[in-house]
Amino acid sequence: MMDAHTPLLPPDPDHAQHVPVLLEAVLDGLQISPGAWLIDATLGGGGHTAAMLDRAEPDGRVLGLDADPAAIRRVEERLADAVHAGRLLVAKTPFAELEKCAAALDFLPVDGVLLDLGVSSFQLETPERGFSFAAGGPLDMRFDPEALYSAADIVNSWDEQALADVIFRYGEEPRSRRIARYLVKQRPFYSTTALAEAIERAVGGRQGSRTHPATRTFQALRIAVNRELEQLESVLPQCLRVLKPGGRLAVISFHSLEDRIVKRWMQAEAQSYVPDPYRITGGYERQPTLRVVTRKPITAGADEISRNPRSRSAKLRIAERLHD
Ligand SMILES: C[S@@+](CC[C@H](N)C(=O)[O-])C[C@H]1O[C@@H](n2cnc3c(N)ncnc32)[C@H](O)[C@@H]1O
């Protein structure tokens, strides 16, 4: 059995490490037992997957998905023993295809599903992927480099209104209109640093704030490029369908837009009364499909935050499937 100090993955000299967040809480929340079948829908650096395989020893299996082919390649290499033993299957696919993928690979039903949303340290720290303005890179931000459009396509071709709306909705940026107006005047932009500098000028400098004024706009563009909220809304009901009764779903989110979607969906599925959205019939009774295990989200303690600052904004919610 693994303890908190066991190295989960061999060190990778070529890349930054992605430290899995809330690891023990995820493993405990999923109630992984020997022989369990699990899906990690956001493989990333494979940190959670490695620990899940460890807990499910000797013959438990994980199906790992990621939209990013670089993540798939890296995990295949680093967890090659599990791949060769047939205990780890990986697939390059958006998680909105989770159910189809699990069915095609005959990996149904499962005991647990993990979604660890957002971006990995590998993606953030690879300037060529364009996720970060800390190091200059192309304005890309696609999890899947073959996806249709990049952040540059949005910034350089959407009209001012659409750009302002996306920055406001997905970045919760109160200065969205001012930023969009300025960007439309100054475009085209092809690099992360050029865009970040323009946003800084648009809002009149840093004004003493510790966070860069481009942070919210970058988050908004990433969410829009990868259709992150649509993907999340699509995968949640699929998670329920692939789980065995008694199986567990764990979702880690990193901002309030994601957490709100997860929380509302879990609450709605846990209700025995479904209100009529048109307020005509007064709604109906039905069997709840899941039980919410975490009334309040689990968050990282001071210790984890000091070791891994990424965990600061992480919120973990867990639910259990109730019946067939
Ligand atoms: C936070 S990282 C996961 C880290 C992982 N749990 C670990 O311990 O290394 C999120 C990963 O999910 C992937 N991802 C995000 N949205 C996705 C989607 N809709 N479909 C498939 N993969 C997605 C990203 O490419 C990224 O590699």
PDB file of C-alpha atoms in Angstrom, residues 40-44 64-73 91-97 118 123 129 142-147 226 231:
ATOM      1  CA  ASP A  40      -9.148   8.667 -15.034  1.00  0.00           C
ATOM      2  CA  ALA A  41     -10.701  11.021 -17.587  1.00  0.00           C
ATOM      3  CA  THR A  42      -7.914  13.614 -17.209  1.00  0.00           C
ATOM      4  CA  LEU A  43      -4.676  11.645 -17.285  1.00  0.00           C
ATOM      5  CA  GLY A  44      -2.310  14.672 -17.324  1.00  0.00           C
ATOM      6  CA  GLY A  64      -6.915   6.924 -18.803  1.00  0.00           C
ATOM      7  CA  LEU A  65      -8.129   9.603 -21.216  1.00  0.00           C
ATOM      8  CA  ASP A  66      -6.624  12.879 -22.295  1.00  0.00           C
ATOM      9  CA  ALA A  67      -7.241  15.197 -25.230  1.00  0.00           C
ATOM     10  CA  ASP A  68      -3.533  16.043 -25.279  1.00  0.00           C
ATOM     11  CA  PRO A  69      -1.402  13.536 -27.234  1.00  0.00           C
ATOM     12  CA  ALA A  70       1.726  14.684 -25.348  1.00  0.00           C
ATOM     13  CA  ALA A  71       0.113  13.653 -22.040  1.00  0.00           C
ATOM     14  CA  ILE A  72      -0.785  10.255 -23.468  1.00  0.00           C
ATOM     15  CA  ARG A  73       2.760   9.668 -24.763  1.00  0.00           C
ATOM     16  CA  ALA A  91      -6.864   6.803 -25.164  1.00  0.00           C
ATOM     17  CA  LYS A  92      -6.391  10.217 -26.750  1.00  0.00           C
ATOM     18  CA  THR A  93      -9.916  11.515 -26.662  1.00  0.00           C
ATOM     19  CA  PRO A  94     -11.910  14.433 -25.273  1.00  0.00           C
ATOM     20  CA  PHE A  95     -13.742  13.290 -22.159  1.00  0.00           C
ATOM     21  CA  ALA A  96     -17.070  14.234 -23.706  1.00  0.00           C
ATOM     22  CA  GLU A  97     -16.538  10.902 -25.542  1.00  0.00           C
ATOM     23  CA  GLY A 118      -8.143  22.135 -16.313  1.00  0.00           C
ATOM     24  CA  GLN A 123       1.079  22.264 -20.387  1.00  0.00           C
ATOM     25  CA  ARG A 129       1.647  25.357 -25.946  1.00  0.00           C
ATOM     26  CA  ARG A 142      -5.419  23.948 -27.271  1.00  0.00           C
ATOM     27  CA  PHE A 143      -5.342  20.753 -25.174  1.00  0.00           C
ATOM     28  CA  ASP A 144      -5.493  18.919 -28.499  1.00  0.00           C
ATOM     29  CA  PRO A 145      -3.119  20.630 -30.968  1.00  0.00           C
ATOM     30  CA  GLU A 146      -5.292  19.296 -33.815  1.00  0.00           C
ATOM     31  CA  ALA A 147      -8.448  20.991 -32.533  1.00  0.00           C
ATOM     32  CA  ASN A 226     -11.208  23.929 -25.294  1.00  0.00           C
ATOM     33  CA  GLN A 231     -17.210  19.248 -22.108  1.00  0.00           C
TER      34      GLN A 231
END
